[in-house]
Amino acid sequence: MSTPSELRRAVLDAWAASPDRFREDANAEEDAALGAYRDRAVVELAQNAADAAVRAGAPGRLVLRLEDAGDDGGARLLALNTGAPLDAEGVRALSSLRASAKRTDASLTGRFGVGAVSVLAVSDDVTWVSRAGGVRFSADLARAAVADRASEALDAAVAARGGAVPVLRLPFAVSADDGPQDVRSLLDGEGCDTAAVVVLRDRGAVEEVAAALEAVDDTLLLALPALAEVVVQLPGAPPRVLRDVSQRWHLLRRRGAFEPDELEGLGVEERERAARTGWSVTWALPREPRHLPGVLLAPTPTDEPLDAPAVLVADLPLDAGRRRVPDGPAARRALREAGAAYAALLEERALAGEDVLEAVPVGLAAGWVDAAVREAAVQALGAARVLQPVGETGGPLRADRAQALDDGPLADDPTALAALAPLVGGLVAAPRRARAALEVLGVRRVGLADVAEVLPSDPAAWRAAAAALAPAAVDPAAREQLAVLRVPLADGRTAASPRGVLLPSGGEDGVLAAALEDLADAGLRLVHPLVVAEPAAVRLLTALGAQPAGPGDLLAAPEVAQLVVDLDDDDERVPHLLALVAEAVRAQGLAPGDLPALAELPLRAESGEVLPAAGLVLPGSPAAGLLDPDEVAPVHPDLLERWGEPVLAAVGVADALAVVPLGDVDPHDPPTELLDVAGGQEWLDEVLERAGDGAVASGVAVVRDLDLLREGAEGALLEHLAAVPALRSAVLDPVRVVRPDGSSLDLAPPSAGWLRAELGLAGCAAPGCEEGLAAVLPQAPAWAGGADPALGRALGLVAASGDLDADGWQRVLDGAADLVPPVRLEAVAVLPLWRALAEATSADPALAEHLVPPSHVLALDAGAAVVVVPAERAAVVDDPCWAQRTDLGARLVAGADLAAALADALEISLSSELAPGRVDPVGSTTTSAVPPQVRSALPGCPPRWTEHDALTVDGQEVGWWVTGRGEHADVRATTVDGLARGLALAAGRWHARALVAELLAVPDRAAAALVEDAAGERA
């Protein structure tokens, strides 16, 4: 073996003989120190310690201590380890580049012999020493040795490098006594065999080493399993001891041999080593979350990223810098084995009961090494038992034996999954964070529609599964899938879908439960009671279209009507239904008429006879007083005592007259209830006549039992109708009828029409009727005297002219013609009547066509008294001029604007049609200017007028007359009052005649009168 001095001499001789060799060694050492090994001093020292432990065949211990002397310098890193001490072969390896002493030892970590150069990144002086001696490498000693070796060429090469020389090629022996004075005591104190003393170059080196020591963690022990303990000591901090990594990590180690062809492409020594050592992989999965290096360890950290929740240590070929894995058959084999081992580790943990889904590789690979490991891991995981089933005890499942719910609210709901597990074989949870992993593993996804199809038919089991599905109802997509959910019904059937099935409330009481059974037997699709008892299942069904149904809703179902028809006398189902009605009354406040289908419910009368509920009345009730006792009977006292009035009234036993709501009615397909009530068919005929085919009436309601009215109870009936809002509305509120083209009309409701005809009130004068109408219309019966005004109008009573239709006006005309003189009416009573008729016929020409002209009419005689005259002896006054002509017959007055309409309606002449209106040229006349104050008050009046001593028109004396209108009108008058009328009429301001008269009579008051008139106009 060569000694350090011999090794040094041989190197110096070689450099002197070949300065190029010097340059090669210097460059190689510098490249390693500043490049591939620039940050590995601590790791490489630990690796040497691990190899020393292996050579000694005992667990290794390593102490890493940073001694910092402060700004004065002298800081050093000490690495003390147990194991085989440094020997001559080791010194030779340290003194060479890429010639490891570990080449022939398969159990050792180093391979290139350049790891020691890593300390040169932080130090120019490092010593390896044991109790028997050691070796020192120093830049200062190396430069001195080179300088002592006289060689002109070598000196020039050193000068060209600025005096820098290789350090590790020139070893200097250190005896046990020559080494650092405190090393022996340190070795003894720590129980170690070898120490590396690294004198740190500067503060930067100190900080770099301190950071490296801070970073030492379990990863170092995982990469170097020969080290059983690592102690890290930093200045001012207590020692940090790392040991027993198996307590913090799940470990799996595997090794094997390469096939010969897998070693192709490797260098000679690397191929020999790989053939000798084979491949080895170690996976370490943390038991608790912790920081991971994120790179492949081989065993020192490489630059190959690894995106896995575990640490991989693999012995596989590396490049010269030990940072990259060259792609090749040997590397590919080792990475495949690493992937398979990872799958085995996950299976091992899964078999221990852990959930390893989050450890399954997903996403994009971080590099080719990561991709190779992933590919092998995923392939192996396909056959590994790594999926924890829900609710099963058989252990983990392979991916091809597992199923998971589609993404949704139930995929990772533990309660829901536990309930659904018996229905879905191999069911596993699919939490959102692990769904990508399930996809990578190829786990079959199961939709909620698939789950819905396998729900059990047994109601108890079904409701448990349905309760588990309930949270999914918040998701529209989930609701769509669950639309195929089959639902167990109370009668043993199964509904094909939740839509439209009924969810009855109540039923806990025995009688109520019996009623629900009766309804189910009658065909109602009632959800099974066991299902209804589970709130979560009810929520699910409601979200999927099932209809919550209270007792009243159930009783309103069409199947109940047929059930009632099928009931026999004393049928045990009758009390069941009454119990359900009682619950509906309590819970929903049913009113009489709300359950028309129960009107035929057989109940016992006071006499013992069994009658339909609609044929019974409550004793002492309004109905008992209104309805014919030959048609209805009091209900049996026992029924009244047991069920009470509200329940019996709800099924149709009459307390008051009942309203039957019918909703929308098609006249060609009317409900039976409408055909059964008085006036129903007649009303339908009217709808068809006035609205035509295809019309639909909306909001129809009728009053039941009107045709059973007791004789002499008409007045009480009106009071009853007025007192009960629902009854009043059924008689008063018009029914909207919509034609196919969208147009509509309003008709009186059916019950109003029947009452008008039966009570004979149509066309009768109501109490308080207008005087003119009251004189010509028949008086209402005494029992109608207290009728509600609006109700009276709906039944045909007339209080004002606005209440009259065409038939009403005809009655007015006929009544007027039948009056027997003397007529005790004043003009003030009939004037509104004439104007109302004229307005009505003017607004509705069809009204005039409907009226039959009367033979006699009410009119005013020459003295303005009201008289009845033949129509041919009467005339309608055109305007105020013609009102003076009493020679043309009795007069009817409606106003100049409505005179023609009234004349047409009555087919009598206008006054102007009976005479030419010619002014006779008799007596003296004077033409005068109209005073300015009058023209100011009457814009448009003529500027002049003619005064007569006496004025006649067609030989009849008048006080004034106007021919034409406006500024060109011919105004004639015999008096100031007549002139005022003539000028006002000519100007079209008849209402201003009093003002004009004042202006003419008292000119001095003109200004004041005009101001007052203007003020009145503004008001």
Short mmCIF file of N, CA and C in Angstrom, two decimals, residues 472-590:
data_model
loop_
_atom_site.label_atom_id
_atom_site.label_comp_id
_atom_site.label_asym_id
_atom_site.label_seq_id
_atom_site.Cartn_x
_atom_site.Cartn_y
_atom_site.Cartn_z
N ALA A 472 -79.25 13.95 -1.96
CA ALA A 472 -79.03 14.20 -3.39
C ALA A 472 -80.11 15.07 -4.01
N ALA A 473 -81.23 15.22 -3.32
CA ALA A 473 -82.35 15.95 -3.90
C ALA A 473 -82.04 17.42 -4.14
N VAL A 474 -80.98 17.93 -3.53
CA VAL A 474 -80.63 19.34 -3.75
C VAL A 474 -80.01 19.57 -5.12
N ASP A 475 -79.59 18.50 -5.78
CA ASP A 475 -78.89 18.60 -7.06
C ASP A 475 -79.87 18.32 -8.20
N PRO A 476 -80.10 19.27 -9.11
CA PRO A 476 -81.05 19.03 -10.22
C PRO A 476 -80.69 17.81 -11.05
N ALA A 477 -79.40 17.60 -11.32
CA ALA A 477 -79.00 16.44 -12.11
C ALA A 477 -79.34 15.15 -11.38
N ALA A 478 -79.13 15.13 -10.07
CA ALA A 478 -79.46 13.95 -9.28
C ALA A 478 -80.97 13.69 -9.29
N ARG A 479 -81.75 14.76 -9.17
CA ARG A 479 -83.22 14.58 -9.21
C ARG A 479 -83.66 13.97 -10.53
N GLU A 480 -83.01 14.36 -11.60
CA GLU A 480 -83.38 13.81 -12.90
C GLU A 480 -83.10 12.31 -12.95
N GLN A 481 -81.96 11.90 -12.37
CA GLN A 481 -81.64 10.47 -12.38
C GLN A 481 -82.59 9.68 -11.48
N LEU A 482 -83.00 10.29 -10.38
CA LEU A 482 -83.86 9.57 -9.43
C LEU A 482 -85.33 9.58 -9.84
N ALA A 483 -85.62 10.18 -10.99
CA ALA A 483 -87.02 10.21 -11.44
C ALA A 483 -87.56 8.81 -11.70
N VAL A 484 -86.68 7.82 -11.86
CA VAL A 484 -87.12 6.43 -12.13
C VAL A 484 -87.29 5.64 -10.83
N LEU A 485 -87.19 6.33 -9.71
CA LEU A 485 -87.29 5.65 -8.42
C LEU A 485 -88.68 5.02 -8.26
N ARG A 486 -88.72 3.72 -8.05
CA ARG A 486 -89.99 3.04 -7.83
C ARG A 486 -90.36 3.17 -6.35
N VAL A 487 -91.65 3.42 -6.09
CA VAL A 487 -92.08 3.78 -4.74
C VAL A 487 -93.10 2.75 -4.24
N PRO A 488 -92.86 2.16 -3.07
CA PRO A 488 -93.84 1.22 -2.51
C PRO A 488 -95.08 1.97 -2.04
N LEU A 489 -96.26 1.45 -2.42
CA LEU A 489 -97.53 2.08 -2.07
C LEU A 489 -98.21 1.31 -0.94
N ALA A 490 -99.18 1.96 -0.35
CA ALA A 490 -99.85 1.40 0.83
C ALA A 490 -100.61 0.13 0.51
N ASP A 491 -101.07 -0.03 -0.73
CA ASP A 491 -101.87 -1.21 -1.07
C ASP A 491 -101.03 -2.36 -1.60
N GLY A 492 -99.71 -2.26 -1.49
CA GLY A 492 -98.83 -3.32 -1.95
C GLY A 492 -98.31 -3.12 -3.35
N ARG A 493 -98.89 -2.20 -4.08
CA ARG A 493 -98.38 -1.92 -5.41
C ARG A 493 -97.09 -1.11 -5.34
N THR A 494 -96.48 -0.92 -6.49
CA THR A 494 -95.28 -0.09 -6.58
C THR A 494 -95.49 0.91 -7.70
N ALA A 495 -95.33 2.19 -7.38
CA ALA A 495 -95.44 3.23 -8.40
C ALA A 495 -94.15 3.29 -9.19
N ALA A 496 -94.29 3.50 -10.50
CA ALA A 496 -93.12 3.51 -11.37
C ALA A 496 -92.27 4.76 -11.20
N SER A 497 -92.80 5.78 -10.54
CA SER A 497 -92.08 7.04 -10.38
C SER A 497 -92.68 7.77 -9.19
N PRO A 498 -91.90 8.62 -8.54
CA PRO A 498 -92.47 9.39 -7.43
C PRO A 498 -93.47 10.46 -7.87
N ARG A 499 -93.42 10.86 -9.13
CA ARG A 499 -94.26 11.97 -9.56
C ARG A 499 -95.73 11.62 -9.42
N GLY A 500 -96.43 12.45 -8.66
CA GLY A 500 -97.87 12.31 -8.52
C GLY A 500 -98.33 11.39 -7.42
N VAL A 501 -97.43 10.61 -6.80
CA VAL A 501 -97.90 9.79 -5.68
C VAL A 501 -98.20 10.70 -4.50
N LEU A 502 -99.03 10.24 -3.60
CA LEU A 502 -99.51 11.06 -2.50
C LEU A 502 -98.80 10.68 -1.20
N LEU A 503 -98.37 11.69 -0.48
CA LEU A 503 -97.71 11.51 0.80
C LEU A 503 -98.68 11.94 1.89
N PRO A 504 -99.47 10.98 2.43
CA PRO A 504 -100.48 11.38 3.41
C PRO A 504 -99.84 11.78 4.74
N SER A 505 -100.40 12.80 5.33
CA SER A 505 -99.99 13.17 6.68
C SER A 505 -101.00 12.61 7.66
N GLY A 506 -100.60 12.43 8.90
CA GLY A 506 -101.49 11.81 9.88
C GLY A 506 -101.50 10.30 9.70
N GLY A 507 -102.47 9.65 10.27
CA GLY A 507 -102.59 8.21 10.13
C GLY A 507 -102.03 7.44 11.30
N GLU A 508 -101.49 8.16 12.32
CA GLU A 508 -100.97 7.43 13.47
C GLU A 508 -102.10 6.80 14.28
N ASP A 509 -103.23 7.50 14.38
CA ASP A 509 -104.39 6.96 15.08
C ASP A 509 -104.93 5.75 14.32
N GLY A 510 -105.46 4.78 15.07
CA GLY A 510 -105.93 3.55 14.43
C GLY A 510 -107.04 3.79 13.43
N VAL A 511 -108.02 4.63 13.78
CA VAL A 511 -109.12 4.89 12.86
C VAL A 511 -108.62 5.61 11.62
N LEU A 512 -107.72 6.57 11.81
CA LEU A 512 -107.17 7.28 10.66
C LEU A 512 -106.38 6.32 9.77
N ALA A 513 -105.63 5.44 10.39
CA ALA A 513 -104.89 4.46 9.60
C ALA A 513 -105.85 3.59 8.80
N ALA A 514 -106.97 3.22 9.40
CA ALA A 514 -107.96 2.44 8.67
C ALA A 514 -108.53 3.22 7.51
N ALA A 515 -108.73 4.52 7.70
CA ALA A 515 -109.24 5.36 6.61
C ALA A 515 -108.25 5.41 5.46
N LEU A 516 -106.96 5.51 5.77
CA LEU A 516 -105.96 5.52 4.72
C LEU A 516 -105.93 4.19 3.97
N GLU A 517 -106.15 3.10 4.70
CA GLU A 517 -106.23 1.80 4.04
C GLU A 517 -107.42 1.76 3.08
N ASP A 518 -108.53 2.32 3.52
CA ASP A 518 -109.71 2.36 2.65
C ASP A 518 -109.42 3.14 1.38
N LEU A 519 -108.74 4.29 1.53
CA LEU A 519 -108.43 5.12 0.37
C LEU A 519 -107.45 4.42 -0.56
N ALA A 520 -106.49 3.72 0.04
CA ALA A 520 -105.55 2.97 -0.80
C ALA A 520 -106.28 1.88 -1.57
N ASP A 521 -107.20 1.17 -0.90
CA ASP A 521 -107.98 0.13 -1.58
C ASP A 521 -108.85 0.74 -2.67
N ALA A 522 -109.22 2.00 -2.50
CA ALA A 522 -110.07 2.66 -3.51
C ALA A 522 -109.26 3.11 -4.71
N GLY A 523 -107.94 2.97 -4.66
CA GLY A 523 -107.14 3.29 -5.83
C GLY A 523 -106.24 4.49 -5.68
N LEU A 524 -106.30 5.19 -4.55
CA LEU A 524 -105.39 6.31 -4.38
C LEU A 524 -103.97 5.78 -4.27
N ARG A 525 -103.04 6.46 -4.91
CA ARG A 525 -101.64 6.05 -4.89
C ARG A 525 -100.97 6.66 -3.66
N LEU A 526 -101.20 6.02 -2.53
CA LEU A 526 -100.66 6.50 -1.27
C LEU A 526 -99.34 5.80 -0.98
N VAL A 527 -98.33 6.57 -0.63
CA VAL A 527 -97.04 6.00 -0.26
C VAL A 527 -97.21 5.17 1.01
N HIS A 528 -96.49 4.07 1.08
CA HIS A 528 -96.61 3.14 2.20
C HIS A 528 -96.36 3.86 3.53
N PRO A 529 -97.15 3.55 4.57
CA PRO A 529 -96.99 4.24 5.87
C PRO A 529 -95.59 4.16 6.44
N LEU A 530 -94.89 3.04 6.25
CA LEU A 530 -93.53 2.93 6.78
C LEU A 530 -92.60 3.94 6.13
N VAL A 531 -92.84 4.23 4.87
CA VAL A 531 -92.02 5.21 4.17
C VAL A 531 -92.36 6.61 4.65
N VAL A 532 -93.66 6.88 4.80
CA VAL A 532 -94.10 8.21 5.22
C VAL A 532 -93.57 8.54 6.62
N ALA A 533 -93.31 7.51 7.41
CA ALA A 533 -92.83 7.73 8.77
C ALA A 533 -91.37 8.18 8.82
N GLU A 534 -90.68 8.14 7.69
CA GLU A 534 -89.27 8.54 7.65
C GLU A 534 -89.16 9.93 7.01
N PRO A 535 -88.85 10.98 7.80
CA PRO A 535 -88.82 12.35 7.24
C PRO A 535 -87.87 12.51 6.06
N ALA A 536 -86.72 11.86 6.12
CA ALA A 536 -85.77 12.02 5.02
C ALA A 536 -86.32 11.44 3.73
N ALA A 537 -87.00 10.29 3.83
CA ALA A 537 -87.61 9.70 2.64
C ALA A 537 -88.71 10.60 2.09
N VAL A 538 -89.45 11.23 2.98
CA VAL A 538 -90.51 12.15 2.55
C VAL A 538 -89.90 13.34 1.82
N ARG A 539 -88.79 13.87 2.35
CA ARG A 539 -88.13 15.00 1.68
C ARG A 539 -87.69 14.62 0.29
N LEU A 540 -87.15 13.42 0.15
CA LEU A 540 -86.71 12.97 -1.16
C LEU A 540 -87.88 12.86 -2.13
N LEU A 541 -88.94 12.21 -1.70
CA LEU A 541 -90.09 12.01 -2.58
C LEU A 541 -90.72 13.34 -2.95
N THR A 542 -90.78 14.26 -2.02
CA THR A 542 -91.35 15.57 -2.31
C THR A 542 -90.52 16.27 -3.38
N ALA A 543 -89.20 16.21 -3.24
CA ALA A 543 -88.33 16.84 -4.23
C ALA A 543 -88.47 16.19 -5.60
N LEU A 544 -88.87 14.93 -5.64
CA LEU A 544 -88.99 14.21 -6.91
C LEU A 544 -90.40 14.27 -7.48
N GLY A 545 -91.28 15.05 -6.88
CA GLY A 545 -92.60 15.25 -7.48
C GLY A 545 -93.74 14.60 -6.75
N ALA A 546 -93.49 13.92 -5.65
CA ALA A 546 -94.61 13.38 -4.86
C ALA A 546 -95.37 14.55 -4.23
N GLN A 547 -96.66 14.34 -4.01
CA GLN A 547 -97.52 15.42 -3.52
C GLN A 547 -97.87 15.21 -2.05
N PRO A 548 -97.38 16.09 -1.16
CA PRO A 548 -97.85 16.02 0.22
C PRO A 548 -99.36 16.22 0.26
N ALA A 549 -100.05 15.37 0.98
CA ALA A 549 -101.52 15.41 0.98
C ALA A 549 -102.04 15.33 2.40
N GLY A 550 -102.66 16.43 2.83
CA GLY A 550 -103.35 16.40 4.10
C GLY A 550 -104.66 15.65 3.96
N PRO A 551 -105.37 15.46 5.05
CA PRO A 551 -106.64 14.72 4.98
C PRO A 551 -107.62 15.33 3.98
N GLY A 552 -107.69 16.66 3.94
CA GLY A 552 -108.61 17.29 2.99
C GLY A 552 -108.21 17.03 1.56
N ASP A 553 -106.90 17.04 1.27
CA ASP A 553 -106.44 16.76 -0.08
C ASP A 553 -106.79 15.33 -0.49
N LEU A 554 -106.65 14.39 0.44
CA LEU A 554 -106.97 13.00 0.13
C LEU A 554 -108.46 12.84 -0.15
N LEU A 555 -109.28 13.50 0.65
CA LEU A 555 -110.73 13.35 0.48
C LEU A 555 -111.22 14.00 -0.80
N ALA A 556 -110.45 14.94 -1.33
CA ALA A 556 -110.84 15.61 -2.57
C ALA A 556 -110.44 14.81 -3.81
N ALA A 557 -109.72 13.70 -3.64
CA ALA A 557 -109.29 12.91 -4.78
C ALA A 557 -110.50 12.30 -5.50
N PRO A 558 -110.46 12.19 -6.82
CA PRO A 558 -111.62 11.67 -7.56
C PRO A 558 -111.99 10.24 -7.18
N GLU A 559 -111.01 9.45 -6.73
CA GLU A 559 -111.32 8.07 -6.35
C GLU A 559 -112.27 8.01 -5.16
N VAL A 560 -112.24 9.07 -4.32
CA VAL A 560 -113.10 9.07 -3.14
C VAL A 560 -114.57 9.13 -3.54
N ALA A 561 -114.88 9.85 -4.61
CA ALA A 561 -116.27 9.94 -5.06
C ALA A 561 -116.82 8.56 -5.40
N GLN A 562 -116.03 7.74 -6.07
CA GLN A 562 -116.49 6.39 -6.41
C GLN A 562 -116.59 5.53 -5.16
N LEU A 563 -115.64 5.73 -4.23
CA LEU A 563 -115.71 4.98 -2.98
C LEU A 563 -117.02 5.28 -2.25
N VAL A 564 -117.41 6.56 -2.22
CA VAL A 564 -118.64 6.95 -1.54
C VAL A 564 -119.85 6.31 -2.22
N VAL A 565 -119.83 6.29 -3.53
CA VAL A 565 -120.95 5.68 -4.27
C VAL A 565 -121.08 4.20 -3.93
N ASP A 566 -119.98 3.54 -3.71
CA ASP A 566 -119.98 2.09 -3.46
C ASP A 566 -120.31 1.73 -2.01
N LEU A 567 -120.42 2.71 -1.12
CA LEU A 567 -120.68 2.40 0.28
C LEU A 567 -122.12 1.93 0.49
N ASP A 568 -122.27 0.95 1.37
CA ASP A 568 -123.59 0.46 1.74
C ASP A 568 -124.04 1.12 3.05
N ASP A 569 -125.30 0.95 3.37
CA ASP A 569 -125.79 1.43 4.65
C ASP A 569 -125.00 0.77 5.77
N ASP A 570 -124.63 1.56 6.78
CA ASP A 570 -123.88 1.06 7.94
C ASP A 570 -122.54 0.44 7.55
N ASP A 571 -121.98 0.86 6.44
CA ASP A 571 -120.66 0.38 6.01
C ASP A 571 -119.62 0.83 7.03
N GLU A 572 -118.73 -0.08 7.45
CA GLU A 572 -117.74 0.28 8.46
C GLU A 572 -116.75 1.33 7.96
N ARG A 573 -116.71 1.56 6.65
CA ARG A 573 -115.80 2.56 6.11
C ARG A 573 -116.32 3.99 6.32
N VAL A 574 -117.62 4.11 6.61
CA VAL A 574 -118.19 5.45 6.81
C VAL A 574 -117.54 6.14 8.01
N PRO A 575 -117.46 5.50 9.19
CA PRO A 575 -116.78 6.18 10.31
C PRO A 575 -115.30 6.44 10.03
N HIS A 576 -114.68 5.56 9.22
CA HIS A 576 -113.28 5.81 8.87
C HIS A 576 -113.16 7.14 8.11
N LEU A 577 -114.05 7.32 7.14
CA LEU A 577 -114.01 8.55 6.36
C LEU A 577 -114.35 9.76 7.22
N LEU A 578 -115.32 9.59 8.11
CA LEU A 578 -115.67 10.70 8.99
C LEU A 578 -114.48 11.07 9.90
N ALA A 579 -113.73 10.07 10.33
CA ALA A 579 -112.54 10.36 11.14
C ALA A 579 -111.53 11.16 10.34
N LEU A 580 -111.39 10.81 9.07
CA LEU A 580 -110.46 11.55 8.22
C LEU A 580 -110.96 12.98 7.99
N VAL A 581 -112.28 13.12 7.84
CA VAL A 581 -112.86 14.46 7.70
C VAL A 581 -112.61 15.27 8.97
N ALA A 582 -112.78 14.63 10.13
CA ALA A 582 -112.54 15.34 11.39
C ALA A 582 -111.11 15.83 11.48
N GLU A 583 -110.16 15.01 11.02
CA GLU A 583 -108.77 15.42 11.02
C GLU A 583 -108.55 16.57 10.05
N ALA A 584 -109.23 16.52 8.90
CA ALA A 584 -109.11 17.60 7.91
C ALA A 584 -109.68 18.90 8.46
N VAL A 585 -110.81 18.80 9.16
CA VAL A 585 -111.41 19.99 9.76
C VAL A 585 -110.46 20.59 10.79
N ARG A 586 -109.85 19.70 11.58
CA ARG A 586 -108.93 20.19 12.61
C ARG A 586 -107.67 20.80 11.99
N ALA A 587 -107.12 20.13 10.98
CA ALA A 587 -105.83 20.57 10.44
C ALA A 587 -105.96 21.64 9.37
N GLN A 588 -107.05 21.60 8.59
CA GLN A 588 -107.13 22.48 7.43
C GLN A 588 -108.33 23.42 7.46
N GLY A 589 -109.21 23.25 8.44
CA GLY A 589 -110.35 24.15 8.53
C GLY A 589 -111.29 24.06 7.36
N LEU A 590 -111.74 22.86 7.02
CA LEU A 590 -112.65 22.68 5.89
C LEU A 590 -113.95 23.44 6.11
#
